GROMACS .gro file of C-alpha atoms in nm:
model
  343
    1MET     CA    1   8.833  14.740  10.667
    2THR     CA    2   8.947  14.690  10.960
    3SER     CA    3   8.729  14.906  11.249
    4MET     CA    4   9.039  15.144  11.390
    5SER     CA    5   9.033  15.228  11.007
    6ARG     CA    6   8.647  15.335  10.967
    7ALA     CA    7   8.688  15.482  11.316
    8ARG     CA    8   8.954  15.655  11.145
    9VAL     CA    9   8.770  15.707  10.858
   10ALA     CA   10   8.396  15.817  11.038
   11ARG     CA   11   8.601  16.105  11.223
   12ARG     CA   12   8.737  16.249  10.885
   13ILE     CA   13   8.391  16.308  10.736
   14ALA     CA   14   8.201  16.366  11.078
   15ALA     CA   15   8.484  16.653  11.172
   16GLY     CA   16   8.453  16.736  10.747
   17ALA     CA   17   8.064  16.778  10.817
   18ALA     CA   18   8.138  16.955  11.188
   19TYR     CA   19   8.393  17.265  11.009
   20GLY     CA   20   8.256  17.284  10.692
   21GLY     CA   21   8.421  17.003  10.481
   22GLY     CA   22   8.412  16.866  10.163
   23GLY     CA   23   8.651  16.629  10.064
   24VAL     CA   24   8.593  16.314  10.225
   25GLY     CA   25   8.472  16.079   9.991
   26LEU     CA   26   8.336  15.694  10.090
   27VAL     CA   27   8.513  15.585   9.805
   28GLY     CA   28   8.836  15.667   9.509
   29ALA     CA   29   8.741  15.848   9.197
   30ALA     CA   30   8.839  15.504   8.976
   31ALA     CA   31   8.577  15.336   9.244
   32ALA     CA   32   8.293  15.605   9.227
   33GLY     CA   33   8.268  15.601   8.863
   34LEU     CA   34   8.251  15.209   8.888
   35LEU     CA   35   7.996  15.242   9.153
   36LEU     CA   36   7.821  15.451   8.985
   37ALA     CA   37   7.783  15.276   8.680
   38GLU     CA   38   7.692  14.939   8.755
   39MET     CA   39   7.440  15.114   9.057
   40HIS     CA   40   7.265  15.224   8.743
   41LEU     CA   41   7.308  14.870   8.606
   42ALA     CA   42   7.158  14.753   8.935
   43ARG     CA   43   6.846  14.989   8.933
   44ARG     CA   44   6.704  14.836   8.618
   45HIS     CA   45   6.686  14.539   8.801
   46VAL     CA   46   6.523  14.698   9.101
   47GLY     CA   47   6.396  15.004   9.069
   48ASN     CA   48   6.549  15.183   9.362
   49GLY     CA   49   6.231  15.293   9.510
   50THR     CA   50   6.088  15.493   9.291
   51SER     CA   51   5.718  15.337   9.197
   52GLY     CA   52   5.490  15.200   9.414
   53ARG     CA   53   5.267  15.264   9.650
   54VAL     CA   54   5.271  15.318  10.050
   55PRO     CA   55   5.000  15.238  10.273
   56SER     CA   56   4.952  15.535  10.466
   57ALA     CA   57   4.990  15.400  10.893
   58ASP     CA   58   4.910  15.734  11.042
   59GLY     CA   59   4.664  15.732  11.340
   60LEU     CA   60   4.610  15.619  11.696
   61TYR     CA   61   4.803  15.307  11.815
   62GLY     CA   62   4.735  15.021  12.197
   63ASP     CA   63   4.375  15.241  12.206
   64GLU     CA   64   4.340  14.950  12.426
   65TYR     CA   65   4.512  15.151  12.680
   66GLU     CA   66   4.318  15.491  12.683
   67THR     CA   67   4.260  15.685  12.964
   68HIS     CA   68   4.079  15.946  13.006
   69GLY     CA   69   4.299  16.346  13.014
   70GLU     CA   70   4.545  16.139  12.949
   71SER     CA   71   4.757  16.246  12.597
   72PRO     CA   72   4.871  15.961  12.365
   73LEU     CA   73   5.219  15.941  12.293
   74LEU     CA   74   5.352  16.054  11.994
   75LEU     CA   75   5.643  15.892  11.690
   76THR     CA   76   5.685  16.012  11.443
   77LEU     CA   77   5.876  15.870  11.144
   78LEU     CA   78   6.107  16.120  10.922
   79GLY     CA   79   6.355  15.944  10.592
   80ASP     CA   80   6.359  15.784  10.296
   81SER     CA   81   6.137  15.466  10.167
   82THR     CA   82   6.252  15.242  10.439
   83ALA     CA   83   6.122  15.463  10.646
   84ALA     CA   84   5.777  15.525  10.532
   85GLY     CA   85   5.751  15.106  10.460
   86GLN     CA   86   5.782  15.123  10.126
   87GLY     CA   87   5.700  14.718   9.906
   88VAL     CA   88   5.433  14.631  10.109
   89HIS     CA   89   5.071  14.675  10.088
   90ARG     CA   90   4.974  14.704  10.469
   91ALA     CA   91   4.975  14.940  10.627
   92GLY     CA   92   5.040  14.711  11.006
   93GLN     CA   93   5.294  14.576  10.755
   94THR     CA   94   5.539  14.925  10.792
   95PRO     CA   95   5.853  15.028  11.028
   96GLY     CA   96   5.624  15.311  11.195
   97ALA     CA   97   5.325  15.028  11.225
   98LEU     CA   98   5.551  14.826  11.328
   99LEU     CA   99   5.702  15.035  11.595
  100ALA     CA  100   5.437  15.178  11.711
  101ALA     CA  101   5.211  14.913  11.847
  102GLY     CA  102   5.543  14.775  12.005
  103LEU     CA  103   5.590  15.093  12.164
  104ALA     CA  104   5.267  15.099  12.285
  105ALA     CA  105   5.259  14.751  12.395
  106VAL     CA  106   5.562  14.800  12.660
  107ALA     CA  107   5.427  15.138  12.784
  108GLU     CA  108   5.078  15.030  12.772
  109HIS     CA  109   5.003  15.438  12.659
  110PRO     CA  110   4.847  15.450  12.334
  111VAL     CA  111   5.049  15.578  12.080
  112SER     CA  112   5.005  15.843  11.823
  113LEU     CA  113   5.210  15.770  11.494
  114ARG     CA  114   5.325  16.013  11.202
  115ASN     CA  115   5.507  15.985  10.889
  116VAL     CA  116   5.681  16.239  10.721
  117ALA     CA  117   5.929  16.044  10.548
  118LEU     CA  118   5.983  16.061  10.165
  119PRO     CA  119   6.050  15.793   9.950
  120GLY     CA  120   6.405  15.827   9.710
  121ALA     CA  121   6.479  16.120   9.962
  122GLN     CA  122   6.800  16.164  10.022
  123SER     CA  123   6.942  16.352  10.444
  124ASP     CA  124   6.897  16.678  10.268
  125ASP     CA  125   6.551  16.683  10.225
  126LEU     CA  126   6.550  16.636  10.633
  127ASP     CA  127   6.546  16.997  10.712
  128ARG     CA  128   6.159  17.031  10.512
  129GLN     CA  129   6.089  16.691  10.742
  130VAL     CA  130   6.212  16.840  10.993
  131ALA     CA  131   6.018  17.177  10.960
  132LEU     CA  132   5.662  16.961  10.867
  133VAL     CA  133   5.742  16.784  11.195
  134LEU     CA  134   5.740  17.104  11.428
  135ALA     CA  135   5.525  17.243  11.220
  136ALA     CA  136   5.194  17.441  11.385
  137PRO     CA  137   4.964  17.332  11.552
  138HIS     CA  138   5.146  16.989  11.555
  139PRO     CA  139   5.291  16.890  11.953
  140VAL     CA  140   5.599  16.775  11.927
  141PRO     CA  141   5.720  16.456  11.916
  142ASP     CA  142   5.796  16.288  12.245
  143VAL     CA  143   6.045  16.001  12.029
  144CYS     CA  144   6.134  16.071  11.663
  145VAL     CA  145   6.267  15.773  11.494
  146ILE     CA  146   6.492  15.857  11.205
  147MET     CA  147   6.619  15.621  10.860
  148ILE     CA  148   6.805  15.726  10.664
  149GLY     CA  149   7.092  15.692  10.374
  150ALA     CA  150   7.109  15.419  10.092
  151ASN     CA  151   7.027  15.716   9.869
  152ASP     CA  152   7.316  15.916  10.003
  153VAL     CA  153   7.537  15.681   9.912
  154THR     CA  154   7.345  15.565   9.563
  155HIS     CA  155   7.326  15.879   9.458
  156ARG     CA  156   7.710  15.982   9.563
  157MET     CA  157   7.628  16.256   9.791
  158PRO     CA  158   7.945  16.374   9.970
  159PRO     CA  159   7.916  16.209  10.307
  160THR     CA  160   8.035  16.521  10.487
  161ARG     CA  161   7.721  16.704  10.308
  162SER     CA  162   7.508  16.404  10.422
  163VAL     CA  163   7.602  16.379  10.754
  164ARG     CA  164   7.607  16.753  10.796
  165HIS     CA  165   7.218  16.722  10.724
  166LEU     CA  166   7.135  16.453  10.968
  167SER     CA  167   7.350  16.660  11.273
  168SER     CA  168   7.150  16.958  11.163
  169ALA     CA  169   6.816  16.692  11.189
  170VAL     CA  170   6.857  16.546  11.496
  171ARG     CA  171   7.017  16.900  11.669
  172ARG     CA  172   6.671  17.079  11.537
  173LEU     CA  173   6.430  16.800  11.743
  174ARG     CA  174   6.626  16.766  12.045
  175THR     CA  175   6.660  17.125  12.111
  176ALA     CA  176   6.249  17.142  12.047
  177GLY     CA  177   6.241  16.884  12.356
  178ALA     CA  178   6.220  16.566  12.152
  179GLU     CA  179   6.435  16.260  12.164
  180VAL     CA  180   6.583  16.107  11.813
  181VAL     CA  181   6.687  15.711  11.689
  182VAL     CA  182   6.824  15.698  11.382
  183GLY     CA  183   6.856  15.331  11.189
  184THR     CA  184   7.194  15.447  11.018
  185CYS     CA  185   7.248  15.411  10.609
  186PRO     CA  186   7.189  14.950  10.579
  187ASP     CA  187   7.443  14.759  10.372
  188LEU     CA  188   7.374  14.740  10.031
  189GLY     CA  189   7.633  14.506   9.973
  190THR     CA  190   7.351  14.300  10.062
  191ILE     CA  191   7.143  14.422   9.789
  192GLU     CA  192   7.040  14.099   9.560
  193PRO     CA  193   7.099  14.189   9.170
  194VAL     CA  194   7.412  14.356   9.315
  195GLN     CA  195   7.701  14.150   9.141
  196GLN     CA  196   8.101  14.239   9.222
  197PRO     CA  197   8.299  14.479   9.314
  198LEU     CA  198   8.000  14.742   9.356
  199ARG     CA  199   7.841  14.422   9.635
  200TRP     CA  200   8.237  14.479   9.766
  201LEU     CA  201   8.214  14.875   9.712
  202ALA     CA  202   7.787  14.973   9.858
  203ARG     CA  203   7.956  14.768  10.156
  204ARG     CA  204   8.224  15.023  10.245
  205ALA     CA  205   8.092  15.289  10.116
  206SER     CA  206   7.730  15.220  10.345
  207ARG     CA  207   8.015  15.138  10.664
  208GLN     CA  208   8.136  15.422  10.632
  209LEU     CA  209   7.916  15.681  10.597
  210ALA     CA  210   7.722  15.445  10.951
  211ALA     CA  211   7.973  15.522  11.112
  212ALA     CA  212   8.003  15.889  11.039
  213GLN     CA  213   7.663  15.926  11.075
  214THR     CA  214   7.670  15.788  11.448
  215ILE     CA  215   7.944  16.044  11.516
  216GLY     CA  216   7.709  16.274  11.465
  217VAL     CA  217   7.351  16.191  11.512
  218VAL     CA  218   7.542  16.138  11.909
  219GLU     CA  219   7.716  16.445  11.938
  220GLN     CA  220   7.380  16.586  11.901
  221GLY     CA  221   7.261  16.408  12.153
  222GLY     CA  222   7.056  16.089  12.002
  223ARG     CA  223   7.138  15.755  11.931
  224THR     CA  224   7.146  15.606  11.668
  225VAL     CA  225   7.077  15.137  11.612
  226SER     CA  226   7.333  15.003  11.274
  227LEU     CA  227   7.090  14.879  11.048
  228GLY     CA  228   7.334  14.723  10.904
  229ASP     CA  229   7.246  14.432  10.676
  230LEU     CA  230   6.891  14.558  10.686
  231LEU     CA  231   6.900  14.458  11.069
  232GLY     CA  232   7.022  14.080  11.131
  233PRO     CA  233   7.202  13.812  10.969
  234GLU     CA  234   6.889  13.738  10.839
  235PHE     CA  235   6.832  13.964  10.598
  236ALA     CA  236   7.196  13.857  10.370
  237ALA     CA  237   7.143  13.453  10.443
  238ASN     CA  238   6.768  13.452  10.314
  239PRO     CA  239   6.700  13.782  10.100
  240ARG     CA  240   6.411  13.628   9.929
  241GLU     CA  241   6.273  13.619  10.205
  242LEU     CA  242   6.358  14.011  10.327
  243PHE     CA  243   6.387  14.149  10.015
  244GLY     CA  244   6.071  14.275   9.900
  245PRO     CA  245   5.945  14.110   9.547
  246ASP     CA  246   6.145  14.447   9.349
  247ASN     CA  247   6.457  14.300   9.581
  248TYR     CA  248   6.518  14.576   9.692
  249HIS     CA  249   6.270  14.651   9.979
  250PRO     CA  250   6.227  14.484  10.225
  251SER     CA  251   5.989  14.242  10.253
  252ALA     CA  252   5.676  14.258  10.585
  253GLU     CA  253   5.963  14.047  10.782
  254GLY     CA  254   6.169  14.207  10.652
  255TYR     CA  255   6.089  14.537  10.809
  256ALA     CA  256   5.920  14.333  11.126
  257THR     CA  257   6.323  14.242  11.159
  258ALA     CA  258   6.489  14.592  11.092
  259ALA     CA  259   6.134  14.769  11.346
  260MET     CA  260   6.205  14.524  11.648
  261ALA     CA  261   6.600  14.597  11.621
  262VAL     CA  262   6.546  14.958  11.677
  263LEU     CA  263   6.187  14.955  11.895
  264PRO     CA  264   6.415  14.887  12.227
  265THR     CA  265   6.591  15.187  12.141
  266VAL     CA  266   6.317  15.358  12.104
  267CYS     CA  267   6.230  15.289  12.491
  268ALA     CA  268   6.498  15.317  12.647
  269ALA     CA  269   6.506  15.645  12.480
  270LEU     CA  270   6.170  15.744  12.709
  271GLY     CA  271   6.267  15.535  13.014
  272LEU     CA  272   6.070  15.245  12.959
  273TRP     CA  273   6.329  14.969  12.933
  274PRO     CA  274   6.454  14.811  13.231
  275ALA     CA  275   6.761  15.006  13.507
  276GLU     CA  276   6.919  14.691  13.416
  277GLU     CA  277   6.927  14.664  13.102
  278GLU     CA  278   7.086  15.047  13.132
  279ARG     CA  279   7.359  14.846  13.231
  280PRO     CA  280   7.664  14.783  12.961
  281ASP     CA  281   7.632  14.385  12.911
  282ALA     CA  282   8.061  14.261  12.977
  283SER     CA  283   7.915  13.915  12.783
  284ARG     CA  284   7.712  14.104  12.526
  285ARG     CA  285   8.041  14.276  12.410
  286GLU     CA  286   7.876  14.632  12.518
  287GLY     CA  287   8.101  14.945  12.714
  288PHE     CA  288   8.223  15.238  12.682
  289LEU     CA  289   8.409  15.359  12.393
  290PRO     CA  290   8.547  15.649  12.229
  291VAL     CA  291   8.246  15.716  11.959
  292ALA     CA  292   8.450  15.712  11.743
  293ARG     CA  293   8.532  15.325  11.787
  294ALA     CA  294   8.147  15.261  11.914
  295ALA     CA  295   8.054  15.419  11.544
  296ALA     CA  296   8.256  15.237  11.374
  297GLU     CA  297   8.252  14.887  11.531
  298ALA     CA  298   7.786  14.940  11.548
  299ALA     CA  299   7.840  14.959  11.130
  300SER     CA  300   8.026  14.615  11.148
  301GLU     CA  301   7.733  14.471  11.315
  302ALA     CA  302   7.382  14.525  11.266
  303GLY     CA  303   7.100  14.672  11.589
  304THR     CA  304   7.376  14.808  11.752
  305GLU     CA  305   7.296  15.043  11.999
  306VAL     CA  306   7.489  15.346  12.064
  307THR     CA  307   7.458  15.707  12.298
  308ALA     CA  308   7.642  15.982  12.462
  309ALA     CA  309   7.748  15.873  12.778
  310MET     CA  310   8.040  16.066  12.951
  311PRO     CA  311   8.150  16.448  12.791
  312THR     CA  312   8.458  16.466  12.568
  313GLY     CA  313   8.838  16.410  12.723
  314PRO     CA  314   9.163  16.366  12.600
  315ARG     CA  315   9.031  16.114  12.302
  316GLY     CA  316   8.739  16.222  12.262
  317PRO     CA  317   8.345  16.241  12.334
  318TRP     CA  318   8.271  15.870  12.440
  319ALA     CA  319   8.029  15.688  12.393
  320LEU     CA  320   7.783  15.335  12.487
  321LEU     CA  321   7.756  15.044  12.307
  322LYS     CA  322   7.494  14.800  12.339
  323ARG     CA  323   7.344  14.481  12.226
  324ARG     CA  324   7.014  14.500  12.347
  325ARG     CA  325   6.779  14.242  12.364
  326ARG     CA  326   6.468  14.236  12.101
  327ARG     CA  327   6.136  14.164  12.088
  328ARG     CA  328   5.948  13.898  11.950
  329VAL     CA  329   5.736  14.047  11.688
  330SER     CA  330   5.443  13.821  11.734
  331GLU     CA  331   5.481  14.050  12.067
  332THR     CA  332   5.411  14.404  11.886
  333GLU     CA  333   5.264  14.316  11.550
  334PRO     CA  334   4.999  14.500  11.532
  335THR     CA  335   4.643  14.300  11.416
  336SER     CA  336   4.503  14.470  11.242
  337ALA     CA  337   4.480  14.807  11.104
  338PRO     CA  338   4.537  15.180  11.327
  339SER     CA  339   4.269  15.412  11.466
  340THR     CA  340   4.242  15.735  11.268
  341GLN     CA  341   4.194  15.858  11.557
  342HIS     CA  342   4.461  16.185  11.573
  343SER     CA  343   4.539  16.361  11.915
   0.00000   0.00000   0.00000
């Protein structure tokens, strides 16, 4: 599917989500039946994230930066097993821990991490998760990172419904005062046990949903980072290294790759990235595009950021597409368990 046709489909899904439509499918009926049957077979090999302990990484990171009287930055993760960090054994290997440690290093300020993500969650669980995040006595986070979408594809949730739930979550968090960064639906076509034609169908459905998610998120004032093939060509090139033992969830190295691609956008959302990095760089093929085109391009290239740029014009809302430079994992990876101190 070309970028332009993906943009058209994404626009239709996002419009259906916004105006209550539900008839836009990711794949045809016959293909959907095949997708479901083969995904059931694949699940028997990979488990699909329904079991296994998830290490808790909640706590304070960067306590060496503590200053008396100053509160830590508040980072909250929402979403599914990828956001929770299922598949690794140590808290410091989870995306939340990596993001919190990285954010603390960039900001030179302590970061308090809270994770409400639920393994196996679909986008309709975000309503519950957002309610947890905003419930008293918890203060409103400075920034929320959401990773969601894979289970929507494997469970055949209508994409308009999926995007509607995600858009609502972003709107509620932004209205409350939190910055929001969404890691869009990963490319399920990279899962090693998945065979053709399922691999092609899964990739197509994943990218279509990711593009539609991007439109919905940007329209509500959030930013997106495309998870794509779990954030980088390394994932497709080294699946045994970047997938965990179940061949479905990322390994520690896979999560590190994902977290370090999301980190620059989290920092930019909080005004912590260098000002010169906020200008589009033509040498990295960055620039201003209609949001649907930006969404389609981002869905095709992992690690690409899309954020709102201009008010709606004759061709619809515009967005800034950026390919930010990633920090090295070694610069931000936590070397010890987080402090259990909370703000």
